[in-house]
């Protein structure tokens, strides 16, 4: 019998879906581990827009209730199941992002991000907005000594997502023009760094000049304040009416038409989300006569993550932290995320 059995833990939990008032900071039973699991003391957990959708029950996300969100968790192992090998108490680990089946056509072809059985931590499984999290040892990733818990939790999803978008899906090449939308988001911050790493020429957009200064510091060659200027006109001015080779989309409805119009012939739009809405008009004429490609991108594969994580560990890529909140203030952290004032990652720590 482990010393965490019958123990309670603090967690940001919701018993029904809906507004922020449903998120309670409560005492709940600490998860019990099975023979192949570990129990991890959460030290940092990154916030994601998906946490808001999960709590609201919006965007088709239906978590089982009651639920603890939090997709991007870093912590240290405090208890190991009887069959777990290769890890020990005190190891610093990243969780997730998901449990996959390992046998389907996607898992066996290196596309485990598309596994239909995929269960995501913080969505289908309890996540990291808690003192402890249970996970099978098979999903653990060691945190290099060069990274703090906060840096590790801030880097994983942002760089994994941006790498899958730019490297795997859009196949970025040196010298290409890349338009990074909403550069203040954590995925935008990662997108700028990855595009520059592969020799891209980066145009970054953000809503304030303060964010644009930071985007430049990360390597953006040109910046556009989209709150003040039409970003399509600015893209065309900067590229002398050529357009960009790649648009890095995750904004959705409010930018979609202009994003497509920003592409040069044979350009690629790659998107990993639509935080402002899921529908946008596509100009079918420009799609065919410019031979544009619209590319969807979902998460990242286990295989490519090791390449990304190596570069994060070697500090080639830098996770950018906007601010942290104590675990007890997870609701305030989620409210802050909806205000979109951040540059980089917002996290809760414990
Ligand atoms: Zn599978």
mmCIF file of C-alpha atoms and ligand atoms in Angstrom:
data_model
loop_
_atom_site.group_PDB
_atom_site.id
_atom_site.type_symbol
_atom_site.label_atom_id
_atom_site.label_comp_id
_atom_site.label_asym_id
_atom_site.label_seq_id
_atom_site.Cartn_x
_atom_site.Cartn_y
_atom_site.Cartn_z
ATOM 1 C CA UNK A 1 0.000 0.000 0.000
ATOM 2 C CA UNK A 2 1.515 3.299 -1.132
ATOM 3 C CA UNK A 3 1.701 6.274 1.155
ATOM 4 C CA UNK A 4 -0.617 8.283 -1.172
ATOM 5 C CA UNK A 5 -3.568 5.897 -0.838
ATOM 6 C CA UNK A 6 -6.614 7.450 0.839
ATOM 7 C CA UNK A 7 -4.842 10.816 0.810
ATOM 8 C CA UNK A 8 -6.570 13.966 -0.350
ATOM 9 C CA UNK A 9 -5.187 16.566 -2.730
ATOM 10 C CA UNK A 10 -6.121 20.071 -3.806
ATOM 11 C CA UNK A 11 -7.347 20.497 -7.363
ATOM 12 C CA UNK A 12 -9.086 22.993 -9.629
ATOM 13 C CA UNK A 13 -12.092 20.841 -10.469
ATOM 14 C CA UNK A 14 -15.471 21.289 -12.140
ATOM 15 C CA UNK A 15 -18.535 19.149 -11.426
ATOM 16 C CA UNK A 16 -20.571 20.604 -14.271
ATOM 17 C CA UNK A 17 -19.602 22.325 -17.496
ATOM 18 C CA UNK A 18 -20.048 26.037 -18.054
ATOM 19 C CA UNK A 19 -18.644 29.404 -17.036
ATOM 20 C CA UNK A 20 -15.643 30.144 -14.864
ATOM 21 C CA UNK A 21 -17.876 30.069 -11.717
ATOM 22 C CA UNK A 22 -18.021 26.281 -12.117
ATOM 23 C CA UNK A 23 -14.303 25.913 -11.533
ATOM 24 C CA UNK A 24 -13.835 25.099 -7.818
ATOM 25 C CA UNK A 25 -10.664 24.794 -5.797
ATOM 26 C CA UNK A 26 -11.471 21.691 -3.827
ATOM 27 C CA UNK A 27 -10.093 18.758 -1.923
ATOM 28 C CA UNK A 28 -10.469 15.498 -3.839
ATOM 29 C CA UNK A 29 -9.043 11.963 -3.505
ATOM 30 C CA UNK A 30 -5.478 11.632 -4.792
ATOM 31 C CA UNK A 31 -5.519 9.375 -7.903
ATOM 32 C CA UNK A 32 -4.621 5.733 -7.186
ATOM 33 C CA UNK A 33 -1.967 4.272 -9.429
ATOM 34 C CA UNK A 34 -2.021 0.904 -11.182
ATOM 35 C CA UNK A 35 1.009 -1.366 -11.736
ATOM 36 C CA UNK A 36 2.101 0.480 -14.913
ATOM 37 C CA UNK A 37 1.448 4.014 -13.595
ATOM 38 C CA UNK A 38 3.356 6.650 -11.727
ATOM 39 C CA UNK A 39 2.063 9.375 -9.429
ATOM 40 C CA UNK A 40 3.611 12.741 -10.181
ATOM 41 C CA UNK A 41 3.673 15.775 -7.891
ATOM 42 C CA UNK A 42 2.694 18.590 -10.242
ATOM 43 C CA UNK A 43 5.111 21.504 -10.159
ATOM 44 C CA UNK A 44 3.902 23.453 -13.212
ATOM 45 C CA UNK A 45 1.045 23.184 -15.669
ATOM 46 C CA UNK A 46 0.623 25.346 -18.762
ATOM 47 C CA UNK A 47 -2.726 26.863 -19.744
ATOM 48 C CA UNK A 48 -4.247 26.281 -23.130
ATOM 49 C CA UNK A 49 -7.398 27.547 -24.833
ATOM 50 C CA UNK A 50 -8.513 23.919 -24.898
ATOM 51 C CA UNK A 51 -8.777 24.100 -21.081
ATOM 52 C CA UNK A 52 -11.435 26.790 -21.495
ATOM 53 C CA UNK A 53 -13.340 24.771 -24.116
ATOM 54 C CA UNK A 54 -13.172 21.671 -21.899
ATOM 55 C CA UNK A 55 -14.557 23.538 -18.896
ATOM 56 C CA UNK A 56 -17.293 25.176 -21.012
ATOM 57 C CA UNK A 57 -18.148 21.990 -22.867
ATOM 58 C CA UNK A 58 -17.845 24.091 -26.019
ATOM 59 C CA UNK A 59 -16.182 23.312 -29.375
ATOM 60 C CA UNK A 60 -17.383 19.717 -29.118
ATOM 61 C CA UNK A 61 -15.166 18.929 -26.099
ATOM 62 C CA UNK A 62 -16.950 16.614 -23.630
ATOM 63 C CA UNK A 63 -14.776 15.677 -20.673
ATOM 64 C CA UNK A 64 -16.157 13.090 -18.239
ATOM 65 C CA UNK A 65 -17.363 14.722 -14.986
ATOM 66 C CA UNK A 66 -16.140 15.676 -12.486
ATOM 67 C CA UNK A 67 -13.038 16.861 -14.272
ATOM 68 C CA UNK A 68 -9.595 18.328 -13.642
ATOM 69 C CA UNK A 69 -8.129 20.109 -16.677
ATOM 70 C CA UNK A 70 -4.542 21.012 -17.518
ATOM 71 C CA UNK A 71 -2.799 19.662 -20.610
ATOM 72 C CA UNK A 72 0.832 20.606 -20.141
ATOM 73 C CA UNK A 73 2.161 19.172 -16.922
ATOM 74 C CA UNK A 74 5.666 18.961 -15.485
ATOM 75 C CA UNK A 75 6.515 17.539 -12.082
ATOM 76 C CA UNK A 76 8.417 14.925 -10.148
ATOM 77 C CA UNK A 77 7.674 11.262 -9.615
ATOM 78 C CA UNK A 78 6.613 10.487 -6.038
ATOM 79 C CA UNK A 79 5.266 6.938 -6.421
ATOM 80 C CA UNK A 80 5.792 4.105 -8.911
ATOM 81 C CA UNK A 81 3.593 1.141 -9.825
ATOM 82 C CA UNK A 82 4.988 -2.349 -9.188
ATOM 83 C CA UNK A 83 5.667 -3.005 -12.903
ATOM 84 C CA UNK A 84 7.311 0.339 -13.736
ATOM 85 C CA UNK A 85 10.976 0.159 -14.711
ATOM 86 C CA UNK A 86 13.466 2.795 -15.832
ATOM 87 C CA UNK A 87 12.150 5.580 -13.594
ATOM 88 C CA UNK A 88 12.608 6.416 -9.969
ATOM 89 C CA UNK A 89 11.219 8.666 -7.268
ATOM 90 C CA UNK A 90 12.376 12.249 -7.710
ATOM 91 C CA UNK A 91 12.771 12.024 -11.501
ATOM 92 C CA UNK A 92 11.719 15.255 -13.218
ATOM 93 C CA UNK A 93 9.204 14.480 -15.946
ATOM 94 C CA UNK A 94 6.849 15.892 -18.493
ATOM 95 C CA UNK A 95 3.458 14.167 -18.812
ATOM 96 C CA UNK A 96 1.772 13.253 -21.981
ATOM 97 C CA UNK A 97 0.274 14.650 -24.009
ATOM 98 C CA UNK A 98 -1.934 11.595 -24.505
ATOM 99 C CA UNK A 99 -2.357 7.856 -24.159
ATOM 100 C CA UNK A 100 -2.627 6.134 -27.537
ATOM 101 C CA UNK A 101 -3.506 2.548 -28.483
ATOM 102 C CA UNK A 102 -0.163 1.657 -30.086
ATOM 103 C CA UNK A 103 -1.677 -0.812 -32.562
ATOM 104 C CA UNK A 104 -3.925 1.110 -34.976
ATOM 105 C CA UNK A 105 -2.895 2.144 -38.512
ATOM 106 C CA UNK A 106 -1.951 5.640 -37.274
ATOM 107 C CA UNK A 107 0.070 4.511 -34.260
ATOM 108 C CA UNK A 108 1.966 1.912 -36.306
ATOM 109 C CA UNK A 109 2.746 4.388 -39.123
ATOM 110 C CA UNK A 110 4.309 7.043 -36.867
ATOM 111 C CA UNK A 111 1.164 9.201 -36.793
ATOM 112 C CA UNK A 112 0.147 8.547 -33.196
ATOM 113 C CA UNK A 113 -1.225 12.115 -32.956
ATOM 114 C CA UNK A 114 -4.127 10.827 -35.089
ATOM 115 C CA UNK A 115 -4.900 7.676 -33.067
ATOM 116 C CA UNK A 116 -8.716 7.401 -32.819
ATOM 117 C CA UNK A 117 -8.328 5.911 -29.312
ATOM 118 C CA UNK A 118 -6.176 8.834 -28.169
ATOM 119 C CA UNK A 119 -7.020 10.045 -24.660
ATOM 120 C CA UNK A 120 -5.583 13.454 -23.881
ATOM 121 C CA UNK A 121 -4.483 14.510 -20.385
ATOM 122 C CA UNK A 122 -6.633 17.380 -19.209
ATOM 123 C CA UNK A 123 -9.394 16.533 -21.704
ATOM 124 C CA UNK A 124 -10.291 12.841 -21.473
ATOM 125 C CA UNK A 125 -8.078 12.153 -18.450
ATOM 126 C CA UNK A 126 -7.489 14.248 -15.350
ATOM 127 C CA UNK A 127 -4.821 16.837 -16.015
ATOM 128 C CA UNK A 128 -2.341 18.963 -14.138
ATOM 129 C CA UNK A 129 -4.455 21.597 -12.354
ATOM 130 C CA UNK A 130 -3.969 19.570 -9.178
ATOM 131 C CA UNK A 131 -1.325 18.702 -6.641
ATOM 132 C CA UNK A 132 -0.868 15.237 -8.185
ATOM 133 C CA UNK A 133 -1.463 13.537 -11.508
ATOM 134 C CA UNK A 134 -1.530 9.850 -12.419
ATOM 135 C CA UNK A 135 -0.027 8.722 -15.728
ATOM 136 C CA UNK A 136 1.237 5.497 -17.268
ATOM 137 C CA UNK A 137 5.040 5.442 -17.257
ATOM 138 C CA UNK A 138 4.933 4.991 -21.066
ATOM 139 C CA UNK A 139 3.972 8.662 -21.599
ATOM 140 C CA UNK A 140 6.723 10.202 -19.461
ATOM 141 C CA UNK A 141 9.467 12.330 -20.961
ATOM 142 C CA UNK A 142 12.528 13.257 -18.924
ATOM 143 C CA UNK A 143 13.134 16.966 -18.345
ATOM 144 C CA UNK A 144 16.723 17.959 -19.140
ATOM 145 C CA UNK A 145 18.707 19.560 -16.320
ATOM 146 C CA UNK A 146 18.897 22.806 -18.324
ATOM 147 C CA UNK A 147 15.149 23.401 -17.912
ATOM 148 C CA UNK A 148 13.081 24.337 -14.874
ATOM 149 C CA UNK A 149 9.649 22.739 -14.359
ATOM 150 C CA UNK A 150 8.017 25.968 -15.528
ATOM 151 C CA UNK A 151 10.158 26.145 -18.676
ATOM 152 C CA UNK A 152 9.497 22.484 -19.475
ATOM 153 C CA UNK A 153 5.733 22.850 -19.073
ATOM 154 C CA UNK A 154 5.808 26.069 -21.125
ATOM 155 C CA UNK A 155 7.786 24.548 -23.993
ATOM 156 C CA UNK A 156 6.287 21.151 -24.734
ATOM 157 C CA UNK A 157 2.968 21.879 -26.363
ATOM 158 C CA UNK A 158 4.004 25.146 -28.001
ATOM 159 C CA UNK A 159 7.124 23.797 -29.690
ATOM 160 C CA UNK A 160 5.600 20.387 -30.447
ATOM 161 C CA UNK A 161 2.612 22.011 -32.152
ATOM 162 C CA UNK A 162 4.632 24.621 -34.055
ATOM 163 C CA UNK A 163 7.185 22.024 -35.221
ATOM 164 C CA UNK A 164 4.465 19.724 -36.595
ATOM 165 C CA UNK A 165 2.922 22.710 -38.399
ATOM 166 C CA UNK A 166 6.036 24.239 -39.951
ATOM 167 C CA UNK A 167 8.441 21.338 -40.392
ATOM 168 C CA UNK A 168 6.217 18.304 -40.970
ATOM 169 C CA UNK A 169 3.106 19.803 -42.571
ATOM 170 C CA UNK A 170 4.260 22.999 -44.324
ATOM 171 C CA UNK A 171 7.809 21.699 -44.993
ATOM 172 C CA UNK A 172 9.393 25.105 -44.561
ATOM 173 C CA UNK A 173 12.504 25.834 -46.656
ATOM 174 C CA UNK A 174 15.315 28.374 -46.175
ATOM 175 C CA UNK A 175 14.512 31.829 -47.518
ATOM 176 C CA UNK A 176 10.755 31.381 -47.480
ATOM 177 C CA UNK A 177 8.461 34.112 -46.200
ATOM 178 C CA UNK A 178 6.460 32.960 -43.188
ATOM 179 C CA UNK A 179 3.562 34.924 -41.712
ATOM 180 C CA UNK A 180 3.120 34.114 -38.003
ATOM 181 C CA UNK A 181 -0.274 35.240 -36.716
ATOM 182 C CA UNK A 182 -0.863 36.217 -33.072
ATOM 183 C CA UNK A 183 2.824 36.103 -32.250
ATOM 184 C CA UNK A 184 2.161 36.728 -28.557
ATOM 185 C CA UNK A 185 0.547 33.329 -28.090
ATOM 186 C CA UNK A 186 2.817 30.541 -26.907
ATOM 187 C CA UNK A 187 2.471 28.698 -30.210
ATOM 188 C CA UNK A 188 3.285 31.937 -32.053
ATOM 189 C CA UNK A 189 6.381 32.434 -29.903
ATOM 190 C CA UNK A 190 7.498 28.912 -30.852
ATOM 191 C CA UNK A 191 6.555 29.452 -34.506
ATOM 192 C CA UNK A 192 8.832 32.486 -34.839
ATOM 193 C CA UNK A 193 11.803 30.600 -33.385
ATOM 194 C CA UNK A 194 11.294 27.463 -35.485
ATOM 195 C CA UNK A 195 10.761 29.456 -38.708
ATOM 196 C CA UNK A 196 13.988 31.392 -38.063
ATOM 197 C CA UNK A 197 15.861 28.178 -37.184
ATOM 198 C CA UNK A 198 15.008 26.831 -40.648
ATOM 199 C CA UNK A 199 16.051 30.030 -42.407
ATOM 200 C CA UNK A 200 12.628 31.592 -42.887
ATOM 201 C CA UNK A 201 11.916 35.297 -43.255
ATOM 202 C CA UNK A 202 9.339 36.014 -40.591
ATOM 203 C CA UNK A 203 6.518 38.533 -40.533
ATOM 204 C CA UNK A 204 4.778 38.461 -37.142
ATOM 205 C CA UNK A 205 1.462 40.023 -36.165
ATOM 206 C CA UNK A 206 0.257 41.045 -32.705
ATOM 207 C CA UNK A 207 -2.281 43.418 -31.189
ATOM 208 C CA UNK A 208 0.089 45.732 -29.319
ATOM 209 C CA UNK A 209 3.428 47.390 -30.090
ATOM 210 C CA UNK A 210 4.805 45.991 -26.830
ATOM 211 C CA UNK A 211 4.215 42.436 -28.079
ATOM 212 C CA UNK A 212 5.750 43.328 -31.441
ATOM 213 C CA UNK A 213 8.973 44.478 -29.779
ATOM 214 C CA UNK A 214 9.194 41.094 -28.072
ATOM 215 C CA UNK A 215 8.454 39.289 -31.350
ATOM 216 C CA UNK A 216 11.401 41.159 -32.919
ATOM 217 C CA UNK A 217 13.636 40.119 -30.037
ATOM 218 C CA UNK A 218 12.731 36.505 -30.828
ATOM 219 C CA UNK A 219 13.857 36.989 -34.420
ATOM 220 C CA UNK A 220 10.860 38.293 -36.377
ATOM 221 C CA UNK A 221 12.153 40.308 -39.379
ATOM 222 C CA UNK A 222 8.991 42.389 -39.784
ATOM 223 C CA UNK A 223 6.055 43.039 -37.486
ATOM 224 C CA UNK A 224 2.498 44.209 -38.017
ATOM 225 C CA UNK A 225 0.137 45.663 -35.424
ATOM 226 C CA UNK A 226 -3.091 44.049 -36.659
ATOM 227 C CA UNK A 227 -5.228 46.162 -34.336
ATOM 228 C CA UNK A 228 -4.088 49.293 -36.179
ATOM 229 C CA UNK A 229 -3.395 48.080 -39.705
ATOM 230 C CA UNK A 230 -4.892 45.643 -42.197
ATOM 231 C CA UNK A 231 -2.351 42.826 -42.033
ATOM 232 C CA UNK A 232 -3.044 41.708 -45.612
ATOM 233 C CA UNK A 233 -2.122 45.139 -46.975
ATOM 234 C CA UNK A 234 1.000 45.195 -44.806
ATOM 235 C CA UNK A 235 2.069 41.709 -45.941
ATOM 236 C CA UNK A 236 1.732 42.789 -49.558
ATOM 237 C CA UNK A 237 3.684 45.987 -48.896
ATOM 238 C CA UNK A 238 6.500 44.126 -47.115
ATOM 239 C CA UNK A 239 6.762 41.400 -49.786
ATOM 240 C CA UNK A 240 6.373 43.852 -52.707
ATOM 241 C CA UNK A 241 3.007 42.300 -53.663
ATOM 242 C CA UNK A 242 4.443 38.809 -53.834
ATOM 243 C CA UNK A 243 2.730 37.317 -50.779
ATOM 244 C CA UNK A 244 4.134 34.828 -48.300
ATOM 245 C CA UNK A 245 5.035 31.169 -48.806
ATOM 246 C CA UNK A 246 3.576 29.980 -45.515
ATOM 247 C CA UNK A 247 0.839 31.319 -43.243
ATOM 248 C CA UNK A 248 0.927 30.014 -39.674
ATOM 249 C CA UNK A 249 -2.769 30.064 -38.653
ATOM 250 C CA UNK A 250 -4.431 29.356 -35.334
ATOM 251 C CA UNK A 251 -6.747 32.342 -35.040
ATOM 252 C CA UNK A 252 -9.582 31.126 -37.259
ATOM 253 C CA UNK A 253 -12.690 33.039 -38.321
ATOM 254 C CA UNK A 254 -11.411 36.597 -37.891
ATOM 255 C CA UNK A 255 -8.245 36.122 -39.967
ATOM 256 C CA UNK A 256 -9.059 33.258 -42.353
ATOM 257 C CA UNK A 257 -9.884 35.176 -45.557
ATOM 258 C CA UNK A 258 -6.945 37.547 -45.209
ATOM 259 C CA UNK A 259 -4.632 34.655 -44.377
ATOM 260 C CA UNK A 260 -5.511 32.922 -47.647
ATOM 261 C CA UNK A 261 -5.191 36.200 -49.551
ATOM 262 C CA UNK A 262 -1.706 36.730 -48.043
ATOM 263 C CA UNK A 263 -0.347 33.643 -49.822
ATOM 264 C CA UNK A 264 1.653 33.771 -53.007
ATOM 265 C CA UNK A 265 0.878 31.227 -55.765
ATOM 266 C CA UNK A 266 1.821 27.726 -54.477
ATOM 267 C CA UNK A 267 1.736 29.054 -50.894
ATOM 268 C CA UNK A 268 0.683 26.887 -47.951
ATOM 269 C CA UNK A 269 -1.613 27.807 -45.122
ATOM 270 C CA UNK A 270 -1.126 25.590 -42.079
ATOM 271 C CA UNK A 271 -3.522 25.751 -39.147
ATOM 272 C CA UNK A 272 -3.602 24.160 -35.708
ATOM 273 C CA UNK A 273 -6.745 25.812 -34.409
ATOM 274 C CA UNK A 274 -9.381 28.482 -34.579
ATOM 275 C CA UNK A 275 -9.574 30.317 -31.287
ATOM 276 C CA UNK A 276 -11.942 32.966 -32.733
ATOM 277 C CA UNK A 277 -14.258 30.452 -34.395
ATOM 278 C CA UNK A 278 -14.348 27.364 -36.573
ATOM 279 C CA UNK A 279 -15.843 28.682 -39.825
ATOM 280 C CA UNK A 280 -14.240 30.965 -42.387
ATOM 281 C CA UNK A 281 -14.855 31.776 -46.034
ATOM 282 C CA UNK A 282 -12.491 30.223 -48.528
ATOM 283 C CA UNK A 283 -12.113 31.895 -51.914
ATOM 284 C CA UNK A 284 -12.259 28.787 -54.096
ATOM 285 C CA UNK A 285 -11.096 30.704 -57.171
ATOM 286 C CA UNK A 286 -7.904 31.857 -55.519
ATOM 287 C CA UNK A 287 -7.425 28.346 -54.096
ATOM 288 C CA UNK A 288 -7.239 26.834 -57.581
ATOM 289 C CA UNK A 289 -5.685 29.556 -59.660
ATOM 290 C CA UNK A 290 -2.940 30.212 -57.119
ATOM 291 C CA UNK A 291 -2.518 26.465 -56.428
ATOM 292 C CA UNK A 292 -2.720 27.072 -52.707
ATOM 293 C CA UNK A 293 -2.524 24.274 -50.142
ATOM 294 C CA UNK A 294 -4.617 24.365 -46.974
ATOM 295 C CA UNK A 295 -2.992 22.133 -44.377
ATOM 296 C CA UNK A 296 -4.499 20.972 -41.105
ATOM 297 C CA UNK A 297 -2.143 20.205 -38.235
ATOM 298 C CA UNK A 298 -3.023 18.411 -35.029
ATOM 299 C CA UNK A 299 -0.634 18.120 -32.101
ATOM 300 C CA UNK A 300 2.648 16.373 -32.793
ATOM 301 C CA UNK A 301 3.945 12.840 -33.095
ATOM 302 C CA UNK A 302 6.051 11.130 -30.462
ATOM 303 C CA UNK A 303 8.862 10.716 -32.972
ATOM 304 C CA UNK A 304 9.118 14.383 -33.919
ATOM 305 C CA UNK A 305 8.804 15.464 -30.299
ATOM 306 C CA UNK A 306 12.207 13.990 -29.470
ATOM 307 C CA UNK A 307 13.803 16.208 -32.137
ATOM 308 C CA UNK A 308 12.042 19.281 -30.723
ATOM 309 C CA UNK A 309 12.784 18.402 -27.112
ATOM 310 C CA UNK A 310 16.480 17.953 -27.875
ATOM 311 C CA UNK A 311 16.652 21.500 -29.278
ATOM 312 C CA UNK A 312 14.684 22.916 -26.333
ATOM 313 C CA UNK A 313 17.033 21.097 -23.936
ATOM 314 C CA UNK A 314 20.074 22.526 -25.755
ATOM 315 C CA UNK A 315 18.467 25.976 -25.424
ATOM 316 C CA UNK A 316 18.358 26.523 -29.171
ATOM 317 C CA UNK A 317 14.665 27.224 -28.605
ATOM 318 C CA UNK A 318 13.511 29.310 -25.664
ATOM 319 C CA UNK A 319 10.164 28.889 -23.951
ATOM 320 C CA UNK A 320 8.747 32.316 -23.111
ATOM 321 C CA UNK A 321 6.853 32.643 -19.851
ATOM 322 C CA UNK A 322 4.341 35.469 -19.496
ATOM 323 C CA UNK A 323 3.383 34.822 -15.884
ATOM 324 C CA UNK A 324 2.551 32.131 -13.352
ATOM 325 C CA UNK A 325 -0.347 31.816 -10.925
ATOM 326 C CA UNK A 326 -0.506 29.632 -7.798
ATOM 327 C CA UNK A 327 -2.571 26.459 -8.257
ATOM 328 C CA UNK A 328 -5.251 27.898 -5.949
ATOM 329 C CA UNK A 329 -5.749 30.702 -8.493
ATOM 330 C CA UNK A 330 -6.337 28.522 -11.553
ATOM 331 C CA UNK A 331 -9.640 30.313 -12.188
ATOM 332 C CA UNK A 332 -7.888 33.695 -12.230
ATOM 333 C CA UNK A 333 -5.287 32.245 -14.607
ATOM 334 C CA UNK A 334 -8.018 31.037 -16.990
ATOM 335 C CA UNK A 335 -9.699 34.439 -16.844
ATOM 336 C CA UNK A 336 -6.372 36.078 -17.660
ATOM 337 C CA UNK A 337 -5.937 33.803 -20.702
ATOM 338 C CA UNK A 338 -9.306 34.899 -22.107
ATOM 339 C CA UNK A 339 -8.158 38.537 -21.974
ATOM 340 C CA UNK A 340 -5.369 37.712 -24.468
ATOM 341 C CA UNK A 341 -2.902 40.136 -22.911
ATOM 342 C CA UNK A 342 -0.139 37.584 -22.571
ATOM 343 C CA UNK A 343 3.124 37.236 -24.431
ATOM 344 C CA UNK A 344 4.146 33.606 -24.110
ATOM 345 C CA UNK A 345 2.897 30.979 -21.719
ATOM 346 C CA UNK A 346 0.614 31.376 -18.732
ATOM 347 C CA UNK A 347 1.041 28.622 -16.133
ATOM 348 C CA UNK A 348 -0.067 27.518 -12.694
ATOM 349 C CA UNK A 349 2.595 26.359 -10.264
ATOM 350 C CA UNK A 350 2.559 24.476 -6.995
HETATM 351 ZN ZN1 LIG B 1 -3.692 4.086 -32.130
#
